[in-house]
Amino acid sequence: MDHRLSEDQLLDFADNGFLVLPDVLGPADVEALAEEAEALYGTEAPGRVFEADGSTVRAVHGCHQAPGPYADLVRDRRLLVPARQIVGGDVYVHQSKINAKRAISGDVWPWHQDFTFWNREDGMAEPRVVNVAVLLDGATEHNGPLLFIPGSHRTADALHAVNGAEDTADKSWRSHLAAKLEYTVDRETVTRLTAAGGIVSATGGPGSLLFFDSRIVHGSSSNMSPHDRRMAIFTYNSVDNAPSGGALPRPEFLAARDHSPLQVAL
Ligand code: 6CS
Ligand code: FE
């Protein structure tokens, strides 16, 4: 089967800034990924971060950098072929994470744009980069689905609406991953953008793929439901857009140092 996106799907992505492909990975694949996610959530590692309660896991980072199901997944043609199409050429994974959004206690991700972090913190020059998310659990209206503002990736001015959350105690990379984010899109900009584009919940069953532009304004509410909303996200960057590395490069689990082009797994 050819896993290339159709012209209509590419137009849809370019217009809205995101695209949902339902039920791409089957139950066996998803089960293996979920099992590995739980193993990583339970393992002490620098890229494992917790919610403000200090005990609920919020996310793990760098899962593609060790041999295993996630290193295989980033080369899977169902992800890599569309990612190459969208970016336009050879890609590598700049960052991987598995956000847990745990039942009842998974906290908010305020409105933000991902490119702001990679541009300002990692020295990534251009938004020649795409996020590909894999739902490990179903995302419903009730367990904190990703929220997108359609079309907001095309409003360059949103990029200048970021404001450091002055009260972030820890100005290190932890404030780039916490519920109190260092760079957010302010209320006035969110109000203006949603007046134009509305808000869409990216719901879907386990194994669904979400492609989203690095500049789309997005976020997610806390999870009030008794069901996790685990989601793996891979940031495929053009090999021609690899960061030169800022003065203080972030850890490798946030900004990959291996920029070699990914080959589709046979
Ligand atoms: O700092 C980063 O790289 C991460 N932070 C957020 C809020 N989204 C982009 C990325 O995953
Ligand atoms: Fe984000």
PDB file of C-alpha atoms and ligand atoms in Angstrom:
ATOM      1  CA  MET A   1       0.000   0.000   0.000  1.00  0.00           C
ATOM      2  CA  ASP A   2       1.258   3.474  -0.830  1.00  0.00           C
ATOM      3  CA  HIS A   3       1.262   5.627   2.304  1.00  0.00           C
ATOM      4  CA  ARG A   4       1.599   8.928   0.465  1.00  0.00           C
ATOM      5  CA  LEU A   5      -0.988  11.590   1.330  1.00  0.00           C
ATOM      6  CA  SER A   6      -3.365  12.545  -1.485  1.00  0.00           C
ATOM      7  CA  GLU A   7      -3.395  16.031  -3.017  1.00  0.00           C
ATOM      8  CA  ASP A   8      -6.606  16.770  -1.130  1.00  0.00           C
ATOM      9  CA  GLN A   9      -5.065  15.684   2.172  1.00  0.00           C
ATOM     10  CA  LEU A  10      -2.005  17.867   1.539  1.00  0.00           C
ATOM     11  CA  LEU A  11      -4.252  20.841   0.726  1.00  0.00           C
ATOM     12  CA  ASP A  12      -6.322  20.159   3.848  1.00  0.00           C
ATOM     13  CA  PHE A  13      -3.128  20.131   5.939  1.00  0.00           C
ATOM     14  CA  ALA A  14      -1.784  23.304   4.335  1.00  0.00           C
ATOM     15  CA  ASP A  15      -5.083  25.111   4.896  1.00  0.00           C
ATOM     16  CA  ASN A  16      -5.949  23.994   8.433  1.00  0.00           C
ATOM     17  CA  GLY A  17      -2.487  23.270   9.778  1.00  0.00           C
ATOM     18  CA  PHE A  18      -3.378  19.733  10.910  1.00  0.00           C
ATOM     19  CA  LEU A  19      -4.691  16.437   9.528  1.00  0.00           C
ATOM     20  CA  VAL A  20      -6.153  13.418  11.334  1.00  0.00           C
ATOM     21  CA  LEU A  21      -5.709   9.923   9.802  1.00  0.00           C
ATOM     22  CA  PRO A  22      -7.950   7.551  11.783  1.00  0.00           C
ATOM     23  CA  ASP A  23      -6.963   3.998  12.771  1.00  0.00           C
ATOM     24  CA  VAL A  24      -3.646   3.706  10.924  1.00  0.00           C
ATOM     25  CA  LEU A  25      -1.811   1.422  13.390  1.00  0.00           C
ATOM     26  CA  GLY A  26      -3.531  -1.818  14.381  1.00  0.00           C
ATOM     27  CA  PRO A  27      -4.227  -3.055  17.943  1.00  0.00           C
ATOM     28  CA  ALA A  28      -1.092  -5.238  18.119  1.00  0.00           C
ATOM     29  CA  ASP A  29       1.185  -2.324  17.176  1.00  0.00           C
ATOM     30  CA  VAL A  30      -0.567   0.004  19.607  1.00  0.00           C
ATOM     31  CA  GLU A  31      -0.394  -2.549  22.433  1.00  0.00           C
ATOM     32  CA  ALA A  32       3.377  -2.962  21.974  1.00  0.00           C
ATOM     33  CA  LEU A  33       3.853   0.822  21.966  1.00  0.00           C
ATOM     34  CA  ALA A  34       1.661   1.292  25.040  1.00  0.00           C
ATOM     35  CA  GLU A  35       3.562  -1.437  26.878  1.00  0.00           C
ATOM     36  CA  GLU A  36       6.895   0.263  26.084  1.00  0.00           C
ATOM     37  CA  ALA A  37       5.442   3.623  27.130  1.00  0.00           C
ATOM     38  CA  GLU A  38       4.526   2.207  30.553  1.00  0.00           C
ATOM     39  CA  ALA A  39       8.024   0.756  30.925  1.00  0.00           C
ATOM     40  CA  LEU A  40       9.544   4.171  30.115  1.00  0.00           C
ATOM     41  CA  TYR A  41       7.130   5.955  32.470  1.00  0.00           C
ATOM     42  CA  GLY A  42       8.386   3.686  35.238  1.00  0.00           C
ATOM     43  CA  THR A  43      12.098   4.174  34.527  1.00  0.00           C
ATOM     44  CA  GLU A  44      14.237   6.931  36.079  1.00  0.00           C
ATOM     45  CA  ALA A  45      15.648   9.042  33.204  1.00  0.00           C
ATOM     46  CA  PRO A  46      16.567  12.738  32.748  1.00  0.00           C
ATOM     47  CA  GLY A  47      13.875  13.130  30.067  1.00  0.00           C
ATOM     48  CA  ARG A  48      11.095  11.853  32.329  1.00  0.00           C
ATOM     49  CA  VAL A  49       9.049  14.743  33.726  1.00  0.00           C
ATOM     50  CA  PHE A  50       6.246  14.775  36.291  1.00  0.00           C
ATOM     51  CA  GLU A  51       3.118  16.860  36.820  1.00  0.00           C
ATOM     52  CA  ALA A  52       3.225  19.562  39.511  1.00  0.00           C
ATOM     53  CA  ASP A  53       2.141  16.918  42.064  1.00  0.00           C
ATOM     54  CA  GLY A  54       5.626  15.435  41.700  1.00  0.00           C
ATOM     55  CA  SER A  55       4.339  11.878  41.310  1.00  0.00           C
ATOM     56  CA  THR A  56       2.108  11.679  38.225  1.00  0.00           C
ATOM     57  CA  VAL A  57       4.234  11.203  35.121  1.00  0.00           C
ATOM     58  CA  ARG A  58       3.657  13.959  32.527  1.00  0.00           C
ATOM     59  CA  ALA A  59       5.940  12.837  29.690  1.00  0.00           C
ATOM     60  CA  VAL A  60       9.086  10.989  28.680  1.00  0.00           C
ATOM     61  CA  HIS A  61      11.449  12.252  25.969  1.00  0.00           C
ATOM     62  CA  GLY A  62      13.870  10.677  23.524  1.00  0.00           C
ATOM     63  CA  CYS A  63      12.080   7.338  23.105  1.00  0.00           C
ATOM     64  CA  HIS A  64      13.248   7.054  19.472  1.00  0.00           C
ATOM     65  CA  GLN A  65      16.919   7.308  20.477  1.00  0.00           C
ATOM     66  CA  ALA A  66      17.207   3.790  21.906  1.00  0.00           C
ATOM     67  CA  PRO A  67      16.600   0.505  20.039  1.00  0.00           C
ATOM     68  CA  GLY A  68      12.996  -0.618  20.429  1.00  0.00           C
ATOM     69  CA  PRO A  69       9.464  -0.110  19.093  1.00  0.00           C
ATOM     70  CA  TYR A  70       9.798   3.697  18.958  1.00  0.00           C
ATOM     71  CA  ALA A  71      13.093   3.629  17.060  1.00  0.00           C
ATOM     72  CA  ASP A  72      11.333   1.334  14.575  1.00  0.00           C
ATOM     73  CA  LEU A  73       8.163   3.451  14.502  1.00  0.00           C
ATOM     74  CA  VAL A  74       9.901   6.658  13.329  1.00  0.00           C
ATOM     75  CA  ARG A  75      11.066   4.711  10.250  1.00  0.00           C
ATOM     76  CA  ASP A  76       7.656   3.141   9.631  1.00  0.00           C
ATOM     77  CA  ARG A  77       6.453   4.135   6.152  1.00  0.00           C
ATOM     78  CA  ARG A  78       3.027   5.025   7.531  1.00  0.00           C
ATOM     79  CA  LEU A  79       4.678   7.955   9.350  1.00  0.00           C
ATOM     80  CA  LEU A  80       7.891   8.637   7.438  1.00  0.00           C
ATOM     81  CA  VAL A  81       6.430   8.776   3.909  1.00  0.00           C
ATOM     82  CA  PRO A  82       3.828  11.487   4.742  1.00  0.00           C
ATOM     83  CA  ALA A  83       6.351  13.358   6.920  1.00  0.00           C
ATOM     84  CA  ARG A  84       8.815  13.510   4.008  1.00  0.00           C
ATOM     85  CA  GLN A  85       6.003  14.689   1.717  1.00  0.00           C
ATOM     86  CA  ILE A  86       5.002  17.524   4.057  1.00  0.00           C
ATOM     87  CA  VAL A  87       8.550  18.646   4.876  1.00  0.00           C
ATOM     88  CA  GLY A  88       9.726  18.102   1.288  1.00  0.00           C
ATOM     89  CA  GLY A  89      12.735  15.809   1.356  1.00  0.00           C
ATOM     90  CA  ASP A  90      15.004  13.979   3.787  1.00  0.00           C
ATOM     91  CA  VAL A  91      14.118  14.238   7.472  1.00  0.00           C
ATOM     92  CA  TYR A  92      15.421  13.191  10.875  1.00  0.00           C
ATOM     93  CA  VAL A  93      13.649  13.280  14.256  1.00  0.00           C
ATOM     94  CA  HIS A  94      14.517  16.426  16.185  1.00  0.00           C
ATOM     95  CA  GLN A  95      12.460  15.394  19.231  1.00  0.00           C
ATOM     96  CA  SER A  96      10.256  12.552  20.419  1.00  0.00           C
ATOM     97  CA  LYS A  97       8.007  12.410  23.459  1.00  0.00           C
ATOM     98  CA  ILE A  98       5.181  10.371  24.908  1.00  0.00           C
ATOM     99  CA  ASN A  99       2.755  12.665  26.701  1.00  0.00           C
ATOM    100  CA  ALA A 100       0.794  10.692  29.308  1.00  0.00           C
ATOM    101  CA  LYS A 101      -2.164  12.980  30.089  1.00  0.00           C
ATOM    102  CA  ARG A 102      -2.988  10.564  32.887  1.00  0.00           C
ATOM    103  CA  ALA A 103      -6.557   9.855  33.967  1.00  0.00           C
ATOM    104  CA  ILE A 104      -7.940  12.476  36.416  1.00  0.00           C
ATOM    105  CA  SER A 105      -4.491  14.021  37.039  1.00  0.00           C
ATOM    106  CA  GLY A 106      -3.057  14.819  33.573  1.00  0.00           C
ATOM    107  CA  ASP A 107      -2.563  18.603  33.591  1.00  0.00           C
ATOM    108  CA  VAL A 108      -3.094  21.347  30.999  1.00  0.00           C
ATOM    109  CA  TRP A 109      -0.867  22.334  28.075  1.00  0.00           C
ATOM    110  CA  PRO A 110      -1.517  26.087  27.644  1.00  0.00           C
ATOM    111  CA  TRP A 111      -1.998  27.579  24.181  1.00  0.00           C
ATOM    112  CA  HIS A 112       1.389  27.672  22.422  1.00  0.00           C
ATOM    113  CA  GLN A 113       3.274  27.139  19.179  1.00  0.00           C
ATOM    114  CA  ASP A 114       5.915  24.428  19.069  1.00  0.00           C
ATOM    115  CA  PHE A 115       8.212  26.194  16.602  1.00  0.00           C
ATOM    116  CA  THR A 116       8.744  29.001  19.124  1.00  0.00           C
ATOM    117  CA  PHE A 117      10.545  26.510  21.412  1.00  0.00           C
ATOM    118  CA  TRP A 118      12.668  24.933  18.689  1.00  0.00           C
ATOM    119  CA  ASN A 119      13.527  28.306  17.181  1.00  0.00           C
ATOM    120  CA  ARG A 120      14.331  30.144  20.412  1.00  0.00           C
ATOM    121  CA  GLU A 121      15.812  27.297  22.445  1.00  0.00           C
ATOM    122  CA  ASP A 122      17.417  25.011  19.847  1.00  0.00           C
ATOM    123  CA  GLY A 123      18.304  27.492  17.083  1.00  0.00           C
ATOM    124  CA  MET A 124      16.073  25.852  14.454  1.00  0.00           C
ATOM    125  CA  ALA A 125      15.973  28.446  11.671  1.00  0.00           C
ATOM    126  CA  GLU A 126      12.896  27.601   9.619  1.00  0.00           C
ATOM    127  CA  PRO A 127       9.570  25.822  10.269  1.00  0.00           C
ATOM    128  CA  ARG A 128      10.516  23.086   7.740  1.00  0.00           C
ATOM    129  CA  VAL A 129       9.363  20.593  10.318  1.00  0.00           C
ATOM    130  CA  VAL A 130       6.215  18.616  11.097  1.00  0.00           C
ATOM    131  CA  ASN A 131       4.776  16.873  14.165  1.00  0.00           C
ATOM    132  CA  VAL A 132       3.375  13.374  13.747  1.00  0.00           C
ATOM    133  CA  ALA A 133       1.434  12.149  16.775  1.00  0.00           C
ATOM    134  CA  VAL A 134       0.287   8.564  17.407  1.00  0.00           C
ATOM    135  CA  LEU A 135      -2.701   8.065  19.735  1.00  0.00           C
ATOM    136  CA  LEU A 136      -1.923   5.218  22.131  1.00  0.00           C
ATOM    137  CA  ASP A 137      -5.295   5.680  23.831  1.00  0.00           C
ATOM    138  CA  GLY A 138      -8.437   6.976  22.188  1.00  0.00           C
ATOM    139  CA  ALA A 139      -8.721  10.773  22.424  1.00  0.00           C
ATOM    140  CA  THR A 140     -12.282  11.856  23.222  1.00  0.00           C
ATOM    141  CA  GLU A 141     -13.922  15.136  24.195  1.00  0.00           C
ATOM    142  CA  HIS A 142     -13.440  14.114  27.838  1.00  0.00           C
ATOM    143  CA  ASN A 143      -9.810  13.002  28.325  1.00  0.00           C
ATOM    144  CA  GLY A 144      -7.970  16.150  27.243  1.00  0.00           C
ATOM    145  CA  PRO A 145      -7.685  15.903  23.446  1.00  0.00           C
ATOM    146  CA  LEU A 146      -5.266  18.139  21.549  1.00  0.00           C
ATOM    147  CA  LEU A 147      -7.073  21.392  20.672  1.00  0.00           C
ATOM    148  CA  PHE A 148      -6.126  23.172  17.444  1.00  0.00           C
ATOM    149  CA  ILE A 149      -7.031  26.633  16.123  1.00  0.00           C
ATOM    150  CA  PRO A 150      -7.407  25.903  12.395  1.00  0.00           C
ATOM    151  CA  GLY A 151      -5.431  28.271  10.180  1.00  0.00           C
ATOM    152  CA  SER A 152      -3.450  29.765  13.080  1.00  0.00           C
ATOM    153  CA  HIS A 153      -0.205  28.403  11.586  1.00  0.00           C
ATOM    154  CA  ARG A 154      -0.546  30.951   8.799  1.00  0.00           C
ATOM    155  CA  THR A 155      -0.851  33.998  11.057  1.00  0.00           C
ATOM    156  CA  ALA A 156       2.766  34.938  11.473  1.00  0.00           C
ATOM    157  CA  ASP A 157       1.808  37.546  14.042  1.00  0.00           C
ATOM    158  CA  ALA A 158       0.918  34.812  16.550  1.00  0.00           C
ATOM    159  CA  LEU A 159       4.635  34.020  16.659  1.00  0.00           C
ATOM    160  CA  HIS A 160       5.230  37.471  18.108  1.00  0.00           C
ATOM    161  CA  ALA A 161       2.499  37.103  20.676  1.00  0.00           C
ATOM    162  CA  VAL A 162       4.534  34.798  22.847  1.00  0.00           C
ATOM    163  CA  ASN A 163       5.187  35.992  26.337  1.00  0.00           C
ATOM    164  CA  GLY A 164       7.493  34.393  28.846  1.00  0.00           C
ATOM    165  CA  ALA A 165       5.561  33.148  31.843  1.00  0.00           C
ATOM    166  CA  GLU A 166       7.510  35.343  34.241  1.00  0.00           C
ATOM    167  CA  ASP A 167       6.525  33.252  37.205  1.00  0.00           C
ATOM    168  CA  THR A 168       8.170  30.084  35.955  1.00  0.00           C
ATOM    169  CA  ALA A 169      10.483  29.349  38.819  1.00  0.00           C
ATOM    170  CA  ASP A 170      12.784  27.220  36.749  1.00  0.00           C
ATOM    171  CA  LYS A 171      14.007  28.946  33.573  1.00  0.00           C
ATOM    172  CA  SER A 172      15.704  25.758  32.417  1.00  0.00           C
ATOM    173  CA  TRP A 173      14.239  23.406  29.819  1.00  0.00           C
ATOM    174  CA  ARG A 174      11.766  22.216  32.477  1.00  0.00           C
ATOM    175  CA  SER A 175       9.713  25.359  31.877  1.00  0.00           C
ATOM    176  CA  HIS A 176       9.395  24.242  28.245  1.00  0.00           C
ATOM    177  CA  LEU A 177       7.641  21.023  29.303  1.00  0.00           C
ATOM    178  CA  ALA A 178       5.595  22.013  32.368  1.00  0.00           C
ATOM    179  CA  ALA A 179       1.967  23.107  32.735  1.00  0.00           C
ATOM    180  CA  LYS A 180       3.448  26.590  33.381  1.00  0.00           C
ATOM    181  CA  LEU A 181       5.036  27.040  29.964  1.00  0.00           C
ATOM    182  CA  GLU A 182       7.702  29.676  29.328  1.00  0.00           C
ATOM    183  CA  TYR A 183       6.322  30.604  25.899  1.00  0.00           C
ATOM    184  CA  THR A 184       2.553  30.848  25.449  1.00  0.00           C
ATOM    185  CA  VAL A 185       0.219  32.655  23.049  1.00  0.00           C
ATOM    186  CA  ASP A 186      -1.596  35.388  24.948  1.00  0.00           C
ATOM    187  CA  ARG A 187      -5.322  35.692  25.582  1.00  0.00           C
ATOM    188  CA  GLU A 188      -5.890  38.544  23.122  1.00  0.00           C
ATOM    189  CA  THR A 189      -4.219  36.632  20.281  1.00  0.00           C
ATOM    190  CA  VAL A 190      -6.075  33.394  21.112  1.00  0.00           C
ATOM    191  CA  THR A 191      -9.373  35.333  21.179  1.00  0.00           C
ATOM    192  CA  ARG A 192      -8.664  36.889  17.792  1.00  0.00           C
ATOM    193  CA  LEU A 193      -7.472  33.640  16.181  1.00  0.00           C
ATOM    194  CA  THR A 194     -10.394  31.553  17.457  1.00  0.00           C
ATOM    195  CA  ALA A 195     -12.846  34.201  16.227  1.00  0.00           C
ATOM    196  CA  ALA A 196     -11.473  33.486  12.756  1.00  0.00           C
ATOM    197  CA  GLY A 197     -10.820  29.753  12.925  1.00  0.00           C
ATOM    198  CA  GLY A 198     -12.709  28.301  15.873  1.00  0.00           C
ATOM    199  CA  ILE A 199     -11.318  25.430  17.984  1.00  0.00           C
ATOM    200  CA  VAL A 200     -11.171  21.793  16.885  1.00  0.00           C
ATOM    201  CA  SER A 201     -10.631  18.795  19.236  1.00  0.00           C
ATOM    202  CA  ALA A 202      -8.379  16.214  17.608  1.00  0.00           C
ATOM    203  CA  THR A 203     -10.309  13.140  18.677  1.00  0.00           C
ATOM    204  CA  GLY A 204      -9.705   9.639  17.331  1.00  0.00           C
ATOM    205  CA  GLY A 205      -9.285   5.989  18.224  1.00  0.00           C
ATOM    206  CA  PRO A 206      -6.038   4.297  19.326  1.00  0.00           C
ATOM    207  CA  GLY A 207      -3.622   3.983  16.388  1.00  0.00           C
ATOM    208  CA  SER A 208      -4.846   7.186  14.730  1.00  0.00           C
ATOM    209  CA  LEU A 209      -2.208   9.663  13.435  1.00  0.00           C
ATOM    210  CA  LEU A 210      -2.318  13.451  13.918  1.00  0.00           C
ATOM    211  CA  PHE A 211      -0.095  15.575  11.655  1.00  0.00           C
ATOM    212  CA  PHE A 212       0.275  19.184  12.782  1.00  0.00           C
ATOM    213  CA  ASP A 213       2.254  22.203  11.640  1.00  0.00           C
ATOM    214  CA  SER A 214       4.955  23.489  14.030  1.00  0.00           C
ATOM    215  CA  ARG A 215       3.300  26.930  14.081  1.00  0.00           C
ATOM    216  CA  ILE A 216      -0.314  25.947  14.702  1.00  0.00           C
ATOM    217  CA  VAL A 217      -1.600  27.328  17.982  1.00  0.00           C
ATOM    218  CA  HIS A 218      -2.617  24.354  20.086  1.00  0.00           C
ATOM    219  CA  GLY A 219      -2.983  23.140  23.644  1.00  0.00           C
ATOM    220  CA  SER A 220      -5.033  20.726  25.734  1.00  0.00           C
ATOM    221  CA  SER A 221      -7.095  20.894  28.897  1.00  0.00           C
ATOM    222  CA  SER A 222      -6.563  18.765  31.965  1.00  0.00           C
ATOM    223  CA  ASN A 223      -7.902  15.206  31.897  1.00  0.00           C
ATOM    224  CA  MET A 224     -11.034  14.935  34.056  1.00  0.00           C
ATOM    225  CA  SER A 225     -11.905  11.442  32.801  1.00  0.00           C
ATOM    226  CA  PRO A 226     -10.888   8.062  34.288  1.00  0.00           C
ATOM    227  CA  HIS A 227      -9.097   7.223  31.007  1.00  0.00           C
ATOM    228  CA  ASP A 228      -5.464   8.078  30.091  1.00  0.00           C
ATOM    229  CA  ARG A 229      -4.774   9.906  26.846  1.00  0.00           C
ATOM    230  CA  ARG A 230      -1.261   8.747  26.046  1.00  0.00           C
ATOM    231  CA  MET A 231       0.155  10.169  22.818  1.00  0.00           C
ATOM    232  CA  ALA A 232       3.584   9.760  21.185  1.00  0.00           C
ATOM    233  CA  ILE A 233       4.739  12.791  19.158  1.00  0.00           C
ATOM    234  CA  PHE A 234       7.637  12.766  16.679  1.00  0.00           C
ATOM    235  CA  THR A 235       9.064  16.013  15.320  1.00  0.00           C
ATOM    236  CA  TYR A 236      10.382  15.350  11.816  1.00  0.00           C
ATOM    237  CA  ASN A 237      12.761  18.120  10.760  1.00  0.00           C
ATOM    238  CA  SER A 238      14.356  18.677   7.354  1.00  0.00           C
ATOM    239  CA  VAL A 239      17.992  17.589   7.362  1.00  0.00           C
ATOM    240  CA  ASP A 240      18.656  20.966   5.689  1.00  0.00           C
ATOM    241  CA  ASN A 241      17.151  22.730   8.710  1.00  0.00           C
ATOM    242  CA  ALA A 242      19.124  21.095  11.475  1.00  0.00           C
ATOM    243  CA  PRO A 243      19.846  23.571  14.285  1.00  0.00           C
ATOM    244  CA  SER A 244      23.372  24.835  14.616  1.00  0.00           C
ATOM    245  CA  GLY A 245      22.818  24.574  18.375  1.00  0.00           C
ATOM    246  CA  GLY A 246      22.335  27.659  20.531  1.00  0.00           C
ATOM    247  CA  ALA A 247      24.774  28.984  23.078  1.00  0.00           C
ATOM    248  CA  LEU A 248      23.376  26.583  25.660  1.00  0.00           C
ATOM    249  CA  PRO A 249      22.090  23.564  23.704  1.00  0.00           C
ATOM    250  CA  ARG A 250      19.255  21.720  25.376  1.00  0.00           C
ATOM    251  CA  PRO A 251      19.800  18.081  26.316  1.00  0.00           C
ATOM    252  CA  GLU A 252      19.914  15.523  23.523  1.00  0.00           C
ATOM    253  CA  PHE A 253      16.562  14.044  24.563  1.00  0.00           C
ATOM    254  CA  LEU A 254      14.978  17.411  23.584  1.00  0.00           C
ATOM    255  CA  ALA A 255      17.175  18.358  20.614  1.00  0.00           C
ATOM    256  CA  ALA A 256      18.664  15.388  18.745  1.00  0.00           C
ATOM    257  CA  ARG A 257      22.288  15.641  17.689  1.00  0.00           C
ATOM    258  CA  ASP A 258      22.019  12.866  15.073  1.00  0.00           C
ATOM    259  CA  HIS A 259      20.737  14.587  11.910  1.00  0.00           C
ATOM    260  CA  SER A 260      21.270  11.685   9.505  1.00  0.00           C
ATOM    261  CA  PRO A 261      18.325  11.198   7.127  1.00  0.00           C
ATOM    262  CA  LEU A 262      15.874   8.467   8.102  1.00  0.00           C
ATOM    263  CA  GLN A 263      15.395   5.601   5.638  1.00  0.00           C
ATOM    264  CA  VAL A 264      12.007   3.911   5.377  1.00  0.00           C
ATOM    265  CA  ALA A 265      12.015   0.574   7.233  1.00  0.00           C
ATOM    266  CA  LEU A 266      11.622  -2.335   4.814  1.00  0.00           C
TER     267      LEU A 266
HETATM  268  O1  6CS B   1      10.172  22.681  24.399  1.00  0.00           O
HETATM  269  C1  6CS B   1       9.828  21.837  23.596  1.00  0.00           C
HETATM  270  O2  6CS B   1      10.568  21.431  22.698  1.00  0.00           O
HETATM  271  C2  6CS B   1       8.449  21.208  23.771  1.00  0.00           C
HETATM  272  N1  6CS B   1       7.550  22.094  24.428  1.00  0.00           N
HETATM  273  C3  6CS B   1       6.299  22.303  24.006  1.00  0.00           C
HETATM  274  C4  6CS B   1       5.355  23.035  24.844  1.00  0.00           C
HETATM  275  N2  6CS B   1       5.889  21.936  22.800  1.00  0.00           N
HETATM  276  C5  6CS B   1       6.965  21.676  21.833  1.00  0.00           C
HETATM  277  C6  6CS B   1       7.949  20.742  22.448  1.00  0.00           C
HETATM  278  O3  6CS B   1       7.384  19.492  22.637  1.00  0.00           O
HETATM  279 FE    FE B   2       3.100  21.597  21.615  1.00  0.00          FE
END
